Amino acid sequence: MTPAPDRGDGSGTPDDDTEALVSSAIEVLGAATTLAALDEAQTDLLGKRSPLARAHQALVSLEPGERPEAGRRLNEARRRIESHLADRRRELQGSERAARLHADRLDPTEVIAPPLRGRLHVVQRTRDELEDVFVGMGFAVAEGPEVETDWYNFEALNMPPAHPARGMWDTLYLELGEPETVMLRTHTSPVQIRLMETQGPPIYAVIPGKCYRRDTPDARHIPTFHQIEGLVVDHGISFADLAGTIETFTTAYFGPDIHSRLRPSYFPFTEPSAEYEITCTICKGKGCRTCSQTGWVELGGCGMVDPAVFEAVGLDADEWTGFAFGFGIDRCTQMRHEIPDMRVFFDNDVRVLRQI
Ligand code: PHE
């Protein structure tokens, strides 16, 4: 082929021109490192405003005899650029796919940091442990409603309407039915009545649950708190059984250094009645601020089931005997974990809850 004459415009022979077009296109394609960049390069190299397209348009300015050959060279250049473009596209598709697979890979041998896990609230854990101790002693676990009627919360427990002992519990009444007939239970004792009504003796049961009183929160009181009630009804149950059960529970739950004592008290539904106290866990009985220097902390009340209560549920008080107790689960938690202020139980500061 005769070399085309130099046109004197510094662009070299047409052969050189198309060669230069192709090699600069190869460079541009090599510089495109993503499929998006490659699309742009395609427009720049082969689009309407590309040097290739301009060279095509310039064919008209050539001598008619030169045009077919120049046109053939340009078409050849286009084919070569297109084939490089296709190669580069396959290459980039391959590497983008590999990168995606790499990012999505699952390594089953990878050690995953354990996620932060929640845990049961310390009062709930105390409740579970208390249940375990009593179940170990042969008791069943029962439950009752938190909304109660006057009959269960007071009357059947030997507190007729207007009985002064009702003042021992600051009651939250609900606006339901006649005024002051439906309430949030102030203690778990109403479930004693429910159990005696629905299942006959012998009864050996504990009843944990939430109670409500119109109290102002302080270091040892919260208005929504938890009690665990105990009820035993059988033939020949004595106060010694009550005292023995309480002492067994105390050492089982608080450890061998902590003991119980019962002090005379009054509850309308037990006779005789006692207050249940344990050695202060904070000073081990020596006397400290928490126990007001006495060495003892009150956990709850107990006593022998009053004959009037048996009568209310239709049990023969000459045949059946029993004891009952009720104490605070929150207070147990406080003593077991030596927590000075009970309000941390519902502040829900996770820094505190994580420690206990
Ligand atoms: N229910 C009483 C209270 O809440 C405690 C108690 C239960 C006393 C059972 C005697 C018998 O204070």
Short mmCIF file of C-alpha atoms and ligand atoms in Angstrom, two decimals:
data_model
loop_
_atom_site.label_atom_id
_atom_site.label_comp_id
_atom_site.label_asym_id
_atom_site.label_seq_id
_atom_site.Cartn_x
_atom_site.Cartn_y
_atom_site.Cartn_z
CA MET A 1 0.00 0.00 0.00
CA THR A 2 1.33 3.45 -0.87
CA PRO A 3 1.73 5.56 2.16
CA ALA A 4 -0.71 8.45 2.10
CA PRO A 5 0.93 11.79 1.48
CA ASP A 6 1.73 13.88 4.47
CA ARG A 7 -0.96 16.50 4.70
CA GLY A 8 1.38 18.83 6.53
CA ASP A 9 -0.90 19.23 9.49
CA GLY A 10 1.34 17.23 11.87
CA SER A 11 -1.14 14.36 12.03
CA GLY A 12 1.13 11.92 10.26
CA THR A 13 -0.09 9.36 7.68
CA PRO A 14 -3.72 8.15 7.89
CA ASP A 15 -2.32 4.79 8.95
CA ASP A 16 -0.50 6.46 11.83
CA ASP A 17 -3.65 8.38 12.70
CA THR A 18 -5.84 5.31 13.07
CA GLU A 19 -3.07 3.46 14.87
CA ALA A 20 -2.84 6.38 17.30
CA LEU A 21 -6.61 6.37 17.72
CA VAL A 22 -6.59 2.70 18.60
CA SER A 23 -3.65 2.84 20.98
CA SER A 24 -4.99 5.87 22.84
CA ALA A 25 -8.34 4.06 23.07
CA ILE A 26 -6.60 1.01 24.56
CA GLU A 27 -5.01 3.29 27.13
CA VAL A 28 -8.34 4.90 28.01
CA LEU A 29 -9.98 1.47 28.34
CA GLY A 30 -7.17 0.24 30.57
CA ALA A 31 -7.60 3.29 32.82
CA ALA A 32 -11.30 2.52 33.37
CA THR A 33 -11.35 0.42 36.55
CA THR A 34 -15.11 0.13 37.04
CA LEU A 35 -17.97 -0.82 34.75
CA ALA A 36 -19.42 2.68 35.18
CA ALA A 37 -16.13 4.25 34.11
CA LEU A 38 -16.04 1.86 31.19
CA ASP A 39 -19.48 3.02 30.01
CA GLU A 40 -18.21 6.58 30.03
CA ALA A 41 -15.09 5.57 28.14
CA GLN A 42 -17.29 3.86 25.56
CA THR A 43 -19.18 7.09 24.90
CA ASP A 44 -15.92 9.06 24.71
CA LEU A 45 -14.30 6.59 22.29
CA LEU A 46 -17.17 5.53 20.06
CA GLY A 47 -19.92 8.11 20.63
CA LYS A 48 -21.08 10.85 18.27
CA ARG A 49 -18.47 13.27 19.57
CA SER A 50 -15.59 10.84 19.65
CA PRO A 51 -12.39 11.41 17.65
CA LEU A 52 -13.40 8.36 15.62
CA ALA A 53 -16.74 9.91 14.69
CA ARG A 54 -15.03 13.18 13.83
CA ALA A 55 -12.57 11.35 11.61
CA HIS A 56 -15.52 9.75 9.83
CA GLN A 57 -17.09 13.15 9.27
CA ALA A 58 -13.75 14.41 7.96
CA LEU A 59 -13.78 11.78 5.20
CA VAL A 60 -15.77 14.20 3.04
CA SER A 61 -12.84 16.53 2.91
CA LEU A 62 -10.66 13.85 1.34
CA GLU A 63 -10.19 13.30 -2.35
CA PRO A 64 -12.98 10.96 -3.55
CA GLY A 65 -10.37 8.35 -4.48
CA GLU A 66 -8.91 8.31 -0.98
CA ARG A 67 -12.18 7.97 0.81
CA PRO A 68 -12.83 4.22 0.54
CA GLU A 69 -9.44 3.29 1.87
CA ALA A 70 -9.57 5.85 4.68
CA GLY A 71 -13.07 4.73 5.51
CA ARG A 72 -11.99 1.11 5.61
CA ARG A 73 -9.17 2.00 8.00
CA LEU A 74 -11.54 3.87 10.28
CA ASN A 75 -13.99 0.97 10.33
CA GLU A 76 -11.13 -1.37 11.10
CA ALA A 77 -10.09 0.94 13.97
CA ARG A 78 -13.66 0.94 15.30
CA ARG A 79 -13.79 -2.85 15.22
CA ARG A 80 -10.54 -3.11 17.11
CA ILE A 81 -11.63 -0.58 19.73
CA GLU A 82 -14.93 -2.42 20.10
CA SER A 83 -13.20 -5.72 20.59
CA HIS A 84 -10.84 -4.21 23.22
CA LEU A 85 -13.87 -2.68 24.89
CA ALA A 86 -15.62 -6.07 25.03
CA ASP A 87 -12.48 -7.70 26.47
CA ARG A 88 -12.17 -4.99 29.10
CA ARG A 89 -15.85 -5.29 29.96
CA ARG A 90 -15.55 -9.04 30.56
CA GLU A 91 -12.46 -8.43 32.67
CA LEU A 92 -14.17 -5.79 34.83
CA GLN A 93 -17.36 -7.84 35.17
CA GLY A 94 -15.23 -10.72 36.39
CA SER A 95 -13.39 -8.67 38.98
CA GLU A 96 -16.50 -6.84 40.20
CA ARG A 97 -18.23 -10.16 40.70
CA ALA A 98 -15.21 -11.52 42.55
CA ALA A 99 -15.20 -8.45 44.81
CA ARG A 100 -18.91 -8.88 45.52
CA LEU A 101 -18.48 -12.54 46.39
CA HIS A 102 -15.55 -11.70 48.61
CA ALA A 103 -17.58 -9.09 50.48
CA ASP A 104 -20.50 -11.51 50.92
CA ARG A 105 -18.46 -14.47 52.01
CA LEU A 106 -19.30 -16.28 55.22
CA ASP A 107 -16.49 -17.71 57.21
CA PRO A 108 -17.95 -20.41 59.42
CA THR A 109 -14.71 -20.62 61.36
CA GLU A 110 -14.81 -16.92 62.27
CA VAL A 111 -14.99 -16.30 66.03
CA ILE A 112 -17.89 -13.95 66.63
CA ALA A 113 -17.73 -11.67 69.66
CA PRO A 114 -20.58 -12.71 71.97
CA PRO A 115 -23.48 -10.26 71.59
CA LEU A 116 -24.59 -8.26 74.61
CA ARG A 117 -27.26 -10.35 76.27
CA GLY A 118 -30.05 -9.28 78.53
CA ARG A 119 -30.67 -10.98 81.85
CA LEU A 120 -33.42 -11.50 84.33
CA HIS A 121 -33.96 -8.72 86.84
CA VAL A 122 -32.43 -9.47 90.22
CA VAL A 123 -35.86 -9.44 91.89
CA GLN A 124 -37.12 -12.02 89.40
CA ARG A 125 -34.05 -14.16 90.07
CA THR A 126 -34.69 -13.91 93.81
CA ARG A 127 -38.28 -15.01 93.25
CA ASP A 128 -37.10 -18.02 91.23
CA GLU A 129 -34.58 -18.98 93.93
CA LEU A 130 -37.14 -18.61 96.72
CA GLU A 131 -39.52 -20.85 94.80
CA ASP A 132 -36.74 -23.41 94.38
CA VAL A 133 -36.04 -23.46 98.10
CA PHE A 134 -39.70 -23.99 98.98
CA VAL A 135 -40.25 -26.55 96.24
CA GLY A 136 -37.28 -28.40 97.75
CA MET A 137 -39.17 -28.40 101.06
CA GLY A 138 -42.25 -29.95 99.46
CA PHE A 139 -44.33 -26.85 98.71
CA ALA A 140 -46.30 -26.25 95.50
CA VAL A 141 -46.20 -22.87 93.76
CA ALA A 142 -49.50 -21.05 93.15
CA GLU A 143 -50.53 -17.64 91.83
CA GLY A 144 -53.47 -15.26 92.09
CA PRO A 145 -54.78 -12.06 90.46
CA GLU A 146 -53.28 -8.64 91.16
CA VAL A 147 -56.69 -6.96 91.01
CA GLU A 148 -58.77 -8.15 93.95
CA THR A 149 -62.17 -7.65 95.46
CA ASP A 150 -62.76 -6.44 98.99
CA TRP A 151 -63.79 -9.97 99.98
CA TYR A 152 -60.44 -11.57 99.18
CA ASN A 153 -58.12 -8.72 100.11
CA PHE A 154 -59.86 -7.89 103.43
CA GLU A 155 -63.15 -9.42 104.44
CA ALA A 156 -62.39 -13.13 104.19
CA LEU A 157 -59.13 -12.37 105.98
CA ASN A 158 -61.16 -11.42 109.03
CA MET A 159 -61.37 -7.71 108.30
CA PRO A 160 -65.02 -6.72 107.96
CA PRO A 161 -65.80 -3.33 106.37
CA ALA A 162 -64.52 -0.42 108.45
CA HIS A 163 -62.32 -2.74 110.53
CA PRO A 164 -59.47 -0.56 111.85
CA ALA A 165 -56.86 -3.17 110.81
CA ARG A 166 -57.53 -2.25 107.16
CA GLY A 167 -55.53 0.87 107.94
CA MET A 168 -52.39 -1.31 108.09
CA TRP A 169 -52.47 -1.30 104.26
CA ASP A 170 -52.59 1.93 102.26
CA THR A 171 -54.83 0.71 99.50
CA LEU A 172 -55.10 1.75 95.84
CA TYR A 173 -58.75 1.32 94.80
CA LEU A 174 -59.94 0.98 91.22
CA GLU A 175 -62.91 2.87 89.81
CA LEU A 176 -64.89 -0.32 89.25
CA GLY A 177 -68.26 -1.25 90.72
CA GLU A 178 -69.26 0.29 94.04
CA PRO A 179 -66.64 2.63 95.53
CA GLU A 180 -63.82 0.81 97.38
CA THR A 181 -64.86 -2.69 96.32
CA VAL A 182 -62.13 -3.43 93.76
CA MET A 183 -58.46 -2.76 94.43
CA LEU A 184 -54.88 -3.59 93.58
CA ARG A 185 -54.05 -6.27 96.14
CA THR A 186 -52.06 -4.91 99.06
CA HIS A 187 -50.58 -8.31 99.91
CA THR A 188 -50.52 -11.89 98.61
CA SER A 189 -52.71 -13.14 101.49
CA PRO A 190 -55.94 -13.06 99.38
CA VAL A 191 -54.54 -16.06 97.49
CA GLN A 192 -54.72 -18.02 100.77
CA ILE A 193 -58.50 -17.66 100.53
CA ARG A 194 -58.55 -18.55 96.82
CA LEU A 195 -56.51 -21.71 97.45
CA MET A 196 -58.65 -22.85 100.37
CA GLU A 197 -61.80 -22.21 98.32
CA THR A 198 -60.64 -24.09 95.25
CA GLN A 199 -58.64 -26.95 96.71
CA GLY A 200 -59.24 -28.67 99.97
CA PRO A 201 -56.59 -29.43 102.57
CA PRO A 202 -53.92 -30.61 102.89
CA ILE A 203 -52.33 -27.50 101.37
CA TYR A 204 -48.61 -26.81 101.26
CA ALA A 205 -48.15 -23.85 98.91
CA VAL A 206 -46.14 -20.72 98.32
CA ILE A 207 -47.59 -17.84 96.32
CA PRO A 208 -45.19 -15.26 94.91
CA GLY A 209 -46.46 -12.10 93.23
CA LYS A 210 -46.71 -8.36 92.86
CA CYS A 211 -48.44 -6.18 95.47
CA TYR A 212 -49.35 -2.51 95.55
CA ARG A 213 -49.57 0.05 98.32
CA ARG A 214 -49.99 3.80 98.34
CA ASP A 215 -46.50 4.30 99.79
CA THR A 216 -43.88 6.93 99.11
CA PRO A 217 -40.71 5.22 97.90
CA ASP A 218 -37.77 5.30 100.30
CA ALA A 219 -34.68 3.19 100.99
CA ARG A 220 -36.75 0.24 102.27
CA HIS A 221 -40.18 0.73 100.63
CA ILE A 222 -41.43 0.79 97.07
CA PRO A 223 -45.13 1.14 96.17
CA THR A 224 -45.07 -1.78 93.74
CA PHE A 225 -43.26 -4.63 95.41
CA HIS A 226 -43.27 -8.41 95.61
CA GLN A 227 -44.26 -10.82 98.33
CA ILE A 228 -44.09 -14.54 98.72
CA GLU A 229 -46.93 -15.98 100.73
CA GLY A 230 -46.82 -19.37 102.38
CA LEU A 231 -49.86 -21.43 103.41
CA VAL A 232 -49.96 -24.78 105.12
CA VAL A 233 -53.26 -26.39 106.11
CA ASP A 234 -53.30 -29.91 107.50
CA HIS A 235 -54.09 -31.89 110.64
CA GLY A 236 -52.06 -31.08 113.74
CA ILE A 237 -49.97 -28.19 112.39
CA SER A 238 -48.31 -26.27 115.24
CA PHE A 239 -46.43 -23.02 115.73
CA ALA A 240 -43.24 -25.12 115.98
CA ASP A 241 -43.83 -26.22 112.35
CA LEU A 242 -44.07 -22.58 111.35
CA ALA A 243 -40.89 -21.60 113.22
CA GLY A 244 -39.01 -24.62 111.86
CA THR A 245 -40.10 -23.94 108.29
CA ILE A 246 -39.04 -20.30 108.54
CA GLU A 247 -35.64 -21.14 110.07
CA THR A 248 -35.00 -23.87 107.46
CA PHE A 249 -35.84 -21.46 104.69
CA THR A 250 -33.66 -18.70 106.18
CA THR A 251 -30.48 -20.75 106.42
CA ALA A 252 -31.13 -22.41 103.05
CA TYR A 253 -31.50 -19.08 101.30
CA PHE A 254 -29.21 -16.69 103.23
CA GLY A 255 -26.57 -19.14 104.40
CA PRO A 256 -25.68 -20.80 107.73
CA ASP A 257 -24.68 -17.55 109.49
CA ILE A 258 -28.09 -15.93 109.09
CA HIS A 259 -30.92 -16.95 111.43
CA SER A 260 -34.56 -16.10 111.97
CA ARG A 261 -36.51 -14.93 114.98
CA LEU A 262 -40.23 -14.45 115.51
CA ARG A 263 -41.54 -11.59 117.61
CA PRO A 264 -45.13 -11.26 118.80
CA SER A 265 -47.23 -9.13 116.48
CA TYR A 266 -50.78 -8.74 115.20
CA PHE A 267 -52.54 -9.66 111.96
CA PRO A 268 -56.31 -10.10 111.77
CA PHE A 269 -55.94 -13.36 109.82
CA THR A 270 -53.46 -15.16 112.08
CA GLU A 271 -53.59 -15.97 115.78
CA PRO A 272 -51.06 -15.92 117.31
CA SER A 273 -49.17 -13.65 114.91
CA ALA A 274 -45.49 -12.85 114.67
CA GLU A 275 -43.06 -10.67 112.85
CA TYR A 276 -40.39 -12.56 110.96
CA GLU A 277 -36.91 -11.09 111.31
CA ILE A 278 -33.50 -12.29 110.14
CA THR A 279 -29.96 -11.49 111.24
CA CYS A 280 -28.89 -8.30 109.45
CA THR A 281 -26.77 -9.51 106.55
CA ILE A 282 -24.84 -6.27 106.38
CA CYS A 283 -23.37 -6.35 109.93
CA LYS A 284 -24.04 -10.09 110.59
CA GLY A 285 -25.97 -9.14 113.71
CA LYS A 286 -23.49 -6.73 115.30
CA GLY A 287 -25.69 -3.70 114.71
CA CYS A 288 -25.40 -1.10 111.95
CA ARG A 289 -27.31 1.77 110.37
CA THR A 290 -29.40 -0.44 108.09
CA CYS A 291 -30.80 -2.46 111.02
CA SER A 292 -31.01 0.57 113.32
CA GLN A 293 -28.32 -1.01 115.54
CA THR A 294 -30.59 -3.96 116.45
CA GLY A 295 -28.77 -6.64 114.44
CA TRP A 296 -32.16 -7.81 113.01
CA VAL A 297 -34.13 -6.87 109.89
CA GLU A 298 -37.86 -7.49 109.44
CA LEU A 299 -38.79 -9.48 106.34
CA GLY A 300 -42.51 -10.03 106.92
CA GLY A 301 -45.30 -11.45 109.01
CA CYS A 302 -46.60 -14.89 109.91
CA GLY A 303 -48.80 -16.82 112.31
CA MET A 304 -51.32 -19.62 112.78
CA VAL A 305 -54.36 -19.38 110.49
CA ASP A 306 -57.15 -17.67 112.46
CA PRO A 307 -60.28 -19.86 112.94
CA ALA A 308 -62.34 -16.97 111.51
CA VAL A 309 -60.49 -17.41 108.20
CA PHE A 310 -61.25 -21.15 108.11
CA GLU A 311 -64.87 -20.23 108.78
CA ALA A 312 -64.93 -17.73 105.91
CA VAL A 313 -63.95 -20.47 103.44
CA GLY A 314 -66.13 -23.13 105.05
CA LEU A 315 -63.39 -25.26 106.64
CA ASP A 316 -63.97 -26.77 110.06
CA ALA A 317 -61.62 -24.95 112.42
CA ASP A 318 -61.84 -27.82 114.91
CA GLU A 319 -60.50 -30.24 112.33
CA TRP A 320 -57.95 -28.20 110.43
CA THR A 321 -54.92 -26.27 111.60
CA GLY A 322 -52.47 -24.23 109.60
CA PHE A 323 -49.90 -21.53 109.41
CA ALA A 324 -49.26 -18.70 106.97
CA PHE A 325 -46.44 -16.32 106.29
CA GLY A 326 -45.81 -13.48 103.88
CA PHE A 327 -42.61 -11.62 103.29
CA GLY A 328 -41.06 -9.18 100.85
CA ILE A 329 -39.10 -10.58 97.91
CA ASP A 330 -37.56 -7.16 97.28
CA ARG A 331 -36.49 -7.00 100.92
CA CYS A 332 -34.92 -10.47 100.56
CA THR A 333 -33.05 -9.29 97.47
CA GLN A 334 -31.89 -6.21 99.36
CA MET A 335 -30.59 -8.31 102.27
CA ARG A 336 -29.04 -11.01 100.11
CA HIS A 337 -27.15 -8.52 97.92
CA GLU A 338 -26.55 -5.94 100.68
CA ILE A 339 -28.18 -3.10 98.76
CA PRO A 340 -28.59 0.06 100.84
CA ASP A 341 -31.46 1.56 98.79
CA MET A 342 -34.30 -0.48 97.31
CA ARG A 343 -35.17 2.17 94.73
CA VAL A 344 -32.34 0.92 92.48
CA PHE A 345 -34.65 -2.01 91.64
CA PHE A 346 -36.89 0.16 89.52
CA ASP A 347 -34.52 3.00 88.52
CA ASN A 348 -33.41 0.55 85.81
CA ASP A 349 -29.89 1.91 85.61
CA VAL A 350 -28.23 -0.92 83.70
CA ARG A 351 -24.87 -0.14 85.32
CA VAL A 352 -26.40 -1.16 88.65
CA LEU A 353 -28.46 -4.06 87.31
CA ARG A 354 -25.43 -5.56 85.58
CA GLN A 355 -23.59 -5.77 88.89
CA ILE A 356 -26.23 -7.74 90.77
N1 PHE B 1 -50.07 -10.19 104.53
C1 PHE B 1 -49.25 -9.68 105.60
C2 PHE B 1 -48.64 -8.35 105.15
O1 PHE B 1 -48.65 -8.07 104.01
C3 PHE B 1 -48.14 -10.64 105.97
C4 PHE B 1 -48.68 -11.91 106.56
C5 PHE B 1 -48.95 -12.98 105.73
C6 PHE B 1 -48.91 -12.05 107.90
C7 PHE B 1 -49.42 -14.17 106.26
C8 PHE B 1 -49.37 -13.22 108.45
C9 PHE B 1 -49.63 -14.27 107.62
O2 PHE B 1 -48.18 -7.59 105.95
#
